mmCIF file of C-alpha atoms in Angstrom:
data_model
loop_
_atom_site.group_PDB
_atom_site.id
_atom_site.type_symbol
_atom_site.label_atom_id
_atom_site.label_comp_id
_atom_site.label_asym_id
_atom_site.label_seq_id
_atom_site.Cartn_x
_atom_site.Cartn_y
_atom_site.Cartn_z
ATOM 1 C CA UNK A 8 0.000 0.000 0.000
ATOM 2 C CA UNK A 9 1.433 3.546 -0.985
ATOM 3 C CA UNK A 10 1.827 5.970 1.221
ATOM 4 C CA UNK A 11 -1.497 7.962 0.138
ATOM 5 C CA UNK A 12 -3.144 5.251 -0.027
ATOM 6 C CA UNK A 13 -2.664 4.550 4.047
ATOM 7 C CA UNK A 14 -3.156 8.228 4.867
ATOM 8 C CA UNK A 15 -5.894 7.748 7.155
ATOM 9 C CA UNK A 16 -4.220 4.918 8.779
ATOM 10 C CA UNK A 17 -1.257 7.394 8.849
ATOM 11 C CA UNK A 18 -3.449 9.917 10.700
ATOM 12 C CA UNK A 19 -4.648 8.034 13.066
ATOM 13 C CA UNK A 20 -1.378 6.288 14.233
ATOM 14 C CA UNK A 21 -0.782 9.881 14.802
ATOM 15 C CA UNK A 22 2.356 10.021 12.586
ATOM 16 C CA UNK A 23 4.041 13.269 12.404
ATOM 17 C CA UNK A 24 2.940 14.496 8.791
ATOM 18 C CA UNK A 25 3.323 17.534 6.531
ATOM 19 C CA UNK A 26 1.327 19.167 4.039
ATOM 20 C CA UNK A 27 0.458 22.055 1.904
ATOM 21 C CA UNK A 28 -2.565 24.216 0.720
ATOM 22 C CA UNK A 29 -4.484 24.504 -2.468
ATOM 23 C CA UNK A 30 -6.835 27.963 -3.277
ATOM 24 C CA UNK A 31 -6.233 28.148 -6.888
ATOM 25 C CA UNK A 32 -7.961 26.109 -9.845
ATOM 26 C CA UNK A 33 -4.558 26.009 -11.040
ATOM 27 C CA UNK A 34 -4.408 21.815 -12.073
ATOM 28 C CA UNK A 35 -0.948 21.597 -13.253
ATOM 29 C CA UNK A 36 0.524 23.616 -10.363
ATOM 30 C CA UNK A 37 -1.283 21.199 -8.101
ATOM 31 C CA UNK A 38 0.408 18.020 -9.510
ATOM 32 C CA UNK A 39 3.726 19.919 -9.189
ATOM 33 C CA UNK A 40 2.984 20.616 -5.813
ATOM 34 C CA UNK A 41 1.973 16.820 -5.127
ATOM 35 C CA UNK A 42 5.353 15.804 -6.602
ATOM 36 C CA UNK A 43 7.355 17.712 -4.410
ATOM 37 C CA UNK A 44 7.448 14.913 -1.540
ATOM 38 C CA UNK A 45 4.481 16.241 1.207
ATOM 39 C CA UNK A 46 2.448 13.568 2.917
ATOM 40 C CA UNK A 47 -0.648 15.156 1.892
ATOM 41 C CA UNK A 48 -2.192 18.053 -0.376
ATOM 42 C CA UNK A 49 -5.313 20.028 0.472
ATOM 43 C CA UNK A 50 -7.531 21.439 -1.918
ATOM 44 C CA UNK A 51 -9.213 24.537 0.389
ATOM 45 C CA UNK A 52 -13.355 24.142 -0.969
ATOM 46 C CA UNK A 53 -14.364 26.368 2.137
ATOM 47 C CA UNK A 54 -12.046 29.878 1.210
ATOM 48 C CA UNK A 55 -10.201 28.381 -2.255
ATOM 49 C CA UNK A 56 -11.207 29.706 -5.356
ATOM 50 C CA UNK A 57 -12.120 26.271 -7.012
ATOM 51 C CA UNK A 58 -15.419 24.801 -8.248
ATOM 52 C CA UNK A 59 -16.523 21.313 -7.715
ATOM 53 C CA UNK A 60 -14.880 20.963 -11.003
ATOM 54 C CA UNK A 61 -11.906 22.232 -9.716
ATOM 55 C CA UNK A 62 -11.872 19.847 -6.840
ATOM 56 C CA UNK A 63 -12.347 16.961 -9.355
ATOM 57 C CA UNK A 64 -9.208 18.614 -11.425
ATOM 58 C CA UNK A 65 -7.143 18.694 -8.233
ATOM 59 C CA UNK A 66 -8.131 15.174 -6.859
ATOM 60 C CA UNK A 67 -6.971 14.243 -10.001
ATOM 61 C CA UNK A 68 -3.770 15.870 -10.182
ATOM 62 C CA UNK A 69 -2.484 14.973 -6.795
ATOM 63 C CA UNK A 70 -2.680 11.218 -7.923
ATOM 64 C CA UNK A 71 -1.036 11.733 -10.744
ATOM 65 C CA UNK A 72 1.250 13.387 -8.767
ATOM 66 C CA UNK A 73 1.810 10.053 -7.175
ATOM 67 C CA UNK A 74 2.920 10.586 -3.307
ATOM 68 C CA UNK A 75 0.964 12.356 -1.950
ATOM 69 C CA UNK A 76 -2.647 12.214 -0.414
ATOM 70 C CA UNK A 77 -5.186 14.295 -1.706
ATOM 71 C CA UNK A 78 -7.781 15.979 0.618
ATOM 72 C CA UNK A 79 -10.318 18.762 0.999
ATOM 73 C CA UNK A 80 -11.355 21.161 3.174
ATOM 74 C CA UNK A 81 -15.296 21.183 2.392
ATOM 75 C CA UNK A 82 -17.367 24.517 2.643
ATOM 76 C CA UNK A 83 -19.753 23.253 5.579
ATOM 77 C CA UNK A 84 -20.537 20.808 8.130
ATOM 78 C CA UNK A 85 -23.243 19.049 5.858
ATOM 79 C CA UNK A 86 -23.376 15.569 4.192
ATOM 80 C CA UNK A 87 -23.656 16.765 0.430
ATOM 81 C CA UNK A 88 -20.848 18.915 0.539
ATOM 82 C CA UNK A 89 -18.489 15.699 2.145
ATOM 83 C CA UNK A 90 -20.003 13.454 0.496
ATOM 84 C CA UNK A 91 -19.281 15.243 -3.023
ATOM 85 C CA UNK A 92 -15.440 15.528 -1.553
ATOM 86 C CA UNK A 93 -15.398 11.875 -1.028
ATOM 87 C CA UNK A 94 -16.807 10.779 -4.031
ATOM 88 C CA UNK A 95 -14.158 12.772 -6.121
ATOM 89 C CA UNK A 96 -11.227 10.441 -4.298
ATOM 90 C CA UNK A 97 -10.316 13.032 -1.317
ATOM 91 C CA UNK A 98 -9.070 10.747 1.137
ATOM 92 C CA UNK A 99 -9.642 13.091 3.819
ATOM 93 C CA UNK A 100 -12.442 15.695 4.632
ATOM 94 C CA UNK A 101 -11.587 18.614 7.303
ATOM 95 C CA UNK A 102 -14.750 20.065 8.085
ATOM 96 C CA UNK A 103 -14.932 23.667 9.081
ATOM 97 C CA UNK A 104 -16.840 25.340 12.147
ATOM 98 C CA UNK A 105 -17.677 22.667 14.608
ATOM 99 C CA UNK A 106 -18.756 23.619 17.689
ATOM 100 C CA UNK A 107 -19.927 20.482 19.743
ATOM 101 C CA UNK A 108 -19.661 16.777 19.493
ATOM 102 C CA UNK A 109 -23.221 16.361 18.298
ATOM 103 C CA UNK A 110 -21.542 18.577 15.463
ATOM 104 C CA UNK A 111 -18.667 16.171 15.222
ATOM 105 C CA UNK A 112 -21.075 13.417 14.927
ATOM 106 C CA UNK A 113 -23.051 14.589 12.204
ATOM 107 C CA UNK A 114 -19.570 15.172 10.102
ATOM 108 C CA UNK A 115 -18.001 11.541 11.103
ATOM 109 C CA UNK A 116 -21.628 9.962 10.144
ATOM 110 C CA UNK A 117 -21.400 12.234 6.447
ATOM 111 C CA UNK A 118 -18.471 10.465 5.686
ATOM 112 C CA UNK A 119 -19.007 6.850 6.480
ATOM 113 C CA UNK A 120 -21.703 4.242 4.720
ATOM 114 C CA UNK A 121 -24.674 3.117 6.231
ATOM 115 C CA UNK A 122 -25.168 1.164 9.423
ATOM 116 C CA UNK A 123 -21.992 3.272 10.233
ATOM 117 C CA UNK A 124 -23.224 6.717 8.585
ATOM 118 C CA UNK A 125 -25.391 8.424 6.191
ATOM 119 C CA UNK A 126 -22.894 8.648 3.387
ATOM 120 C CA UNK A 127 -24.939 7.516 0.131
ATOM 121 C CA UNK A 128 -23.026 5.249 -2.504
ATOM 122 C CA UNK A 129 -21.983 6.857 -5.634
ATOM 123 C CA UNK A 130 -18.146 7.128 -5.559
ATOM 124 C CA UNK A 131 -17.956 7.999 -9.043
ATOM 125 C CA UNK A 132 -14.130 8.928 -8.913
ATOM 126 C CA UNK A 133 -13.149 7.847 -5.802
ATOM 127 C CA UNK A 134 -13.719 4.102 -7.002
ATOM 128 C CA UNK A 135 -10.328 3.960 -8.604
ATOM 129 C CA UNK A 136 -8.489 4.659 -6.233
ATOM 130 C CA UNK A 137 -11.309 4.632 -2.512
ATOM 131 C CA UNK A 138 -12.289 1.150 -1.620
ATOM 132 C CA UNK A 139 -15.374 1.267 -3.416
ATOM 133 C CA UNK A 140 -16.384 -1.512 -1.573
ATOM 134 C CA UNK A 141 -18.010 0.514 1.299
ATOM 135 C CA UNK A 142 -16.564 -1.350 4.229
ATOM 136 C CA UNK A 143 -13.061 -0.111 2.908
ATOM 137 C CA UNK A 144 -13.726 2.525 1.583
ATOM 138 C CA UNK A 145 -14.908 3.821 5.660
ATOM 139 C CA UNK A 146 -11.589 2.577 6.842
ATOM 140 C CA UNK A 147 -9.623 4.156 3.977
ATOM 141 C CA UNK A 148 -10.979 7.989 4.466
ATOM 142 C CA UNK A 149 -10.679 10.539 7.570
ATOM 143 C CA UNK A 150 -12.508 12.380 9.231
ATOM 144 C CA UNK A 151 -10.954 15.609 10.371
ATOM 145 C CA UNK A 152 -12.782 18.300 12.215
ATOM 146 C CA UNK A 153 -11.727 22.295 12.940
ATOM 147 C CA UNK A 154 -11.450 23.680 16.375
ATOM 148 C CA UNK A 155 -11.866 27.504 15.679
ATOM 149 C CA UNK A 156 -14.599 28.929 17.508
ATOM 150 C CA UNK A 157 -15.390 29.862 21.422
ATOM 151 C CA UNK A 158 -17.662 26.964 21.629
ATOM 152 C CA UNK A 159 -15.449 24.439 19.640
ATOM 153 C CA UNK A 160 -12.581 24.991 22.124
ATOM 154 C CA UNK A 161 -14.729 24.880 25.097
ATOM 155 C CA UNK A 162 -15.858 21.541 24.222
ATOM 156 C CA UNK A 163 -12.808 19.623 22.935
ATOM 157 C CA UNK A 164 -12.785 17.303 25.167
ATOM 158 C CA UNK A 165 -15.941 16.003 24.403
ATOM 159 C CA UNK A 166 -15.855 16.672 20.710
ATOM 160 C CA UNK A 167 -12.389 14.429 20.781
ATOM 161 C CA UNK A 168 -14.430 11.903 22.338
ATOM 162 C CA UNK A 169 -16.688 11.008 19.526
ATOM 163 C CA UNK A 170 -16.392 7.627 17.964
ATOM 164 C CA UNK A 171 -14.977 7.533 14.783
ATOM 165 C CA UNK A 172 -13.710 10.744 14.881
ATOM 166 C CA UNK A 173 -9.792 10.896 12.875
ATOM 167 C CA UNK A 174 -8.819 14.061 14.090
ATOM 168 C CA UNK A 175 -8.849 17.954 14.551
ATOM 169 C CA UNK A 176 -7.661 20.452 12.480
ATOM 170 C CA UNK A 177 -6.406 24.384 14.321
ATOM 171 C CA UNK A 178 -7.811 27.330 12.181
ATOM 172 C CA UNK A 179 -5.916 29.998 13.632
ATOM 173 C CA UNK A 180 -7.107 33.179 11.867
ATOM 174 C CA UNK A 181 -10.604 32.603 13.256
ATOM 175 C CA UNK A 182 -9.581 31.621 16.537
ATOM 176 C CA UNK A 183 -7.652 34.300 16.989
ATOM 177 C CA UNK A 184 -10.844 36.444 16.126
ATOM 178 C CA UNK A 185 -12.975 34.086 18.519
ATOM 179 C CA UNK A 186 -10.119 34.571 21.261
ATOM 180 C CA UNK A 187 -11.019 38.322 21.252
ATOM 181 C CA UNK A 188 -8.315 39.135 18.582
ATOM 182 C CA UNK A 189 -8.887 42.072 16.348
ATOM 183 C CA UNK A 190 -7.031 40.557 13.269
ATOM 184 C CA UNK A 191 -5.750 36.927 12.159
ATOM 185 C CA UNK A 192 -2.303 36.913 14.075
ATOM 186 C CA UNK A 193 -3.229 39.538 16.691
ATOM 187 C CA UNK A 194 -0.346 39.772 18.764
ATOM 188 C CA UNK A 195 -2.738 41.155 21.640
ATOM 189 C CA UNK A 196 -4.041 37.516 22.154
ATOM 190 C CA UNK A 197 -0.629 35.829 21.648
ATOM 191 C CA UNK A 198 -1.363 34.464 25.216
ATOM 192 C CA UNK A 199 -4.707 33.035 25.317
ATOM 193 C CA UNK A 200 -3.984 31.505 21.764
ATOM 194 C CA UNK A 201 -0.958 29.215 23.173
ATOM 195 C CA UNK A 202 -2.654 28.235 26.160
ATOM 196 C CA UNK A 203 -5.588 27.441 23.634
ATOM 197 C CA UNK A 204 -3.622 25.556 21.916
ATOM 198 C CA UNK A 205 -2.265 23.529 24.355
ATOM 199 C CA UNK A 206 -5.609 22.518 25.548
ATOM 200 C CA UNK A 207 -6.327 21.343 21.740
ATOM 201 C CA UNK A 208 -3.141 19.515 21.603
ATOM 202 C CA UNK A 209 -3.838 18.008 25.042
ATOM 203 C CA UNK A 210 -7.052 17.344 24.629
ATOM 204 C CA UNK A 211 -6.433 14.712 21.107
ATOM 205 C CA UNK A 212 -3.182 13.245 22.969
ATOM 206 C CA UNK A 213 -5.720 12.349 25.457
ATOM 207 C CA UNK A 214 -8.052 10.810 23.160
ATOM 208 C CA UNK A 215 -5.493 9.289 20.740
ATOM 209 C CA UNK A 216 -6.374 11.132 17.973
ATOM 210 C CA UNK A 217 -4.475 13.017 15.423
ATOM 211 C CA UNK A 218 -4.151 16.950 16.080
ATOM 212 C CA UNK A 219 -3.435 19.168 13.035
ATOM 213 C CA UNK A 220 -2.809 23.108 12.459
ATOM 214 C CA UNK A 221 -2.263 25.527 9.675
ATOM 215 C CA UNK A 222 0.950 26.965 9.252
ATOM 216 C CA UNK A 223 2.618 30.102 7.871
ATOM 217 C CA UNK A 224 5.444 28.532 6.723
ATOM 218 C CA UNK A 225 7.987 25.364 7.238
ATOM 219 C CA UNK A 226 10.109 27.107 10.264
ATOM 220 C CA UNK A 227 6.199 27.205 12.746
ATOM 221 C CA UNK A 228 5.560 23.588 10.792
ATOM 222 C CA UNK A 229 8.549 22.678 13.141
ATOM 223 C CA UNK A 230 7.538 24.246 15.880
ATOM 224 C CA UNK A 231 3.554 23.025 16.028
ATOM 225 C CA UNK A 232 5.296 19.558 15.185
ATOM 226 C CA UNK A 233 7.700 19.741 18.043
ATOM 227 C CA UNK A 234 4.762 21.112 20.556
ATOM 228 C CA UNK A 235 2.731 17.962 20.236
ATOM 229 C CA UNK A 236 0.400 18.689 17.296
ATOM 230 C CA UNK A 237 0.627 15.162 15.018
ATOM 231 C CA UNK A 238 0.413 17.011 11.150
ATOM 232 C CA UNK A 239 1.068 20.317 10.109
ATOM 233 C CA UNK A 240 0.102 22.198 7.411
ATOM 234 C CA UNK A 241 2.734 24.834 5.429
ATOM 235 C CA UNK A 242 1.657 27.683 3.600
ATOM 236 C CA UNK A 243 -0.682 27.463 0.603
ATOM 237 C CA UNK A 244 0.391 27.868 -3.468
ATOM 238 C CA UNK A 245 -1.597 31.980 -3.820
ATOM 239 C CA UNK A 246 1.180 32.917 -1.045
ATOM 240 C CA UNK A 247 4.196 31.530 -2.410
ATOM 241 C CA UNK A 248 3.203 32.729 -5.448
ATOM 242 C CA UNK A 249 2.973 36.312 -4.186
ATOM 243 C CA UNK A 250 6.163 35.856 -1.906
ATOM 244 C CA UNK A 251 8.325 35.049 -4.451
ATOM 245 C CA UNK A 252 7.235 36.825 -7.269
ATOM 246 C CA UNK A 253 7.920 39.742 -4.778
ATOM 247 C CA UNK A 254 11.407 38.654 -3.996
ATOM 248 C CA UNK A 255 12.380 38.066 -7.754
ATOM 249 C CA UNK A 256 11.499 41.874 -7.921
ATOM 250 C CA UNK A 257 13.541 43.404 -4.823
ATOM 251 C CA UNK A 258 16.640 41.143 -6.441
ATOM 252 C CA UNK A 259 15.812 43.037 -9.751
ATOM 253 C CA UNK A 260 15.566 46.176 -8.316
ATOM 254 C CA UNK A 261 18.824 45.822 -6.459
ATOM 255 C CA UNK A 262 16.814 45.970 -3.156
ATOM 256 C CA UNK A 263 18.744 43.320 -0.431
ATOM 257 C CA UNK A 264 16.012 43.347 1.349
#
């Protein structure tokens, strides 16, 4: 088995992992990306500017890509929208905004067949590559959910303790605004952020789950890594793009810095 095809066992042996964001409909970039040698790639379906077409065009690309696996953060906590993910081959969902573990439930239960879930059968994609027989096919994808809110950190604990749950994913723009923060990477709630996020951390050691945050860049990938969080994801490809078509300027202007 490849190593994108074990990515959700991966996850949940809470292997240290690294990936990198998707927001542009940009196929061919994607599969470059995917080549480069991260454990996973995720297409962003909540803030990205891709279509479900575009997802489909990514999915695709990060398997032809060959290493890595390809996942998606969906738009909303609801069963179409994961279901749709799945059923293009993401091996992974992170699911945005959830507040409680009834919340959690309602995601893990989206992306798992029935008795286990409510996912319906149609993996038109995914079949090549996702089980499709449905028994595998709910061992071989993860459930990931995002702790982001007031009311999603106050109930960790319990939303950690939902069965079948893979994982949790740190959103740390809008918990920074939920923490009382007047901007993503508010300075002013430095404090209450850390100690937030050592709850989170603490909080899927305890429950043996994987714990997962976004990342500026490689140097805080280390960092999260080395502060117990299990995957870490660097950057995304609209950044990089930006950064260092801005640096390719200053060198051509002469400007060292």
């Amino acid at each position: 088995m490849s190593t994108a095809e074990n990515f959700a066992g991966r996850l949940r042996g809470r292997q240290r992992l690294l990936g990198y964001w998707i927001v542009c409909d940009n196929p061919v970039g994607t599969e470059r990306i995917a080549r480069a040698g991260y454990d996973y790639v995720c297409v962003d379906g909540q803030h990205g500017l891709l279509d479900y077409a575009g997802w489909l065009a990514a999915m695709t690309a990060i398997d032809a890509g060959g290493r890595a696996a390809g996942i998606v953060r969906v738009p909303a906590n609801d069963p179409t929208w994961i279901g749709r993910a799945l059923d293009v081959g993401a091996r992974a969902v992170i699911v945005p905004l959830v507040n409680s573990a009834e919340e959690a439930a309602a995601a893990v239960g989206a992306c798992r067949y029935p008795p286990h879930g409510v996912r319906s059968f149609g993996p038109m994609r995914s079949a090549l590559r996702v089980g499709p027989d449905p028994a595998e096919a709910n061992e071989q994808v993860a459930c990931v959910v995002m702790i982001e809110t007031a009311d999603g950190l106050a109930n960790v604990e319990e939303i950690c303790a939902v069965d079948g749950l893979d994982g949790l994913y740190v959103g740390p723009s809008d918990l920074t605004l939920a923490l009382g923060g007047s901007t993503p990477g508010d300075l002013a709630v430095a404090a209450p952020l850390a100690d937030a996020l050592k709850t989170i951390v603490a909080a899927a050691e305890a429950a043996g789950i994987a714990c997962g945050m976004h990342c500026g860049d490689g140097a805080t990938a280390v960092q999260r890594l080395d502060a117990g969080f299990t995957f870490a994801t660097v950057s995304s490809d609209l950044g990089d793009l930006e950064l260092a078509a801005a640096a390719h300027l200053r060198q051509a202007l002469g400007d060292p810095g």
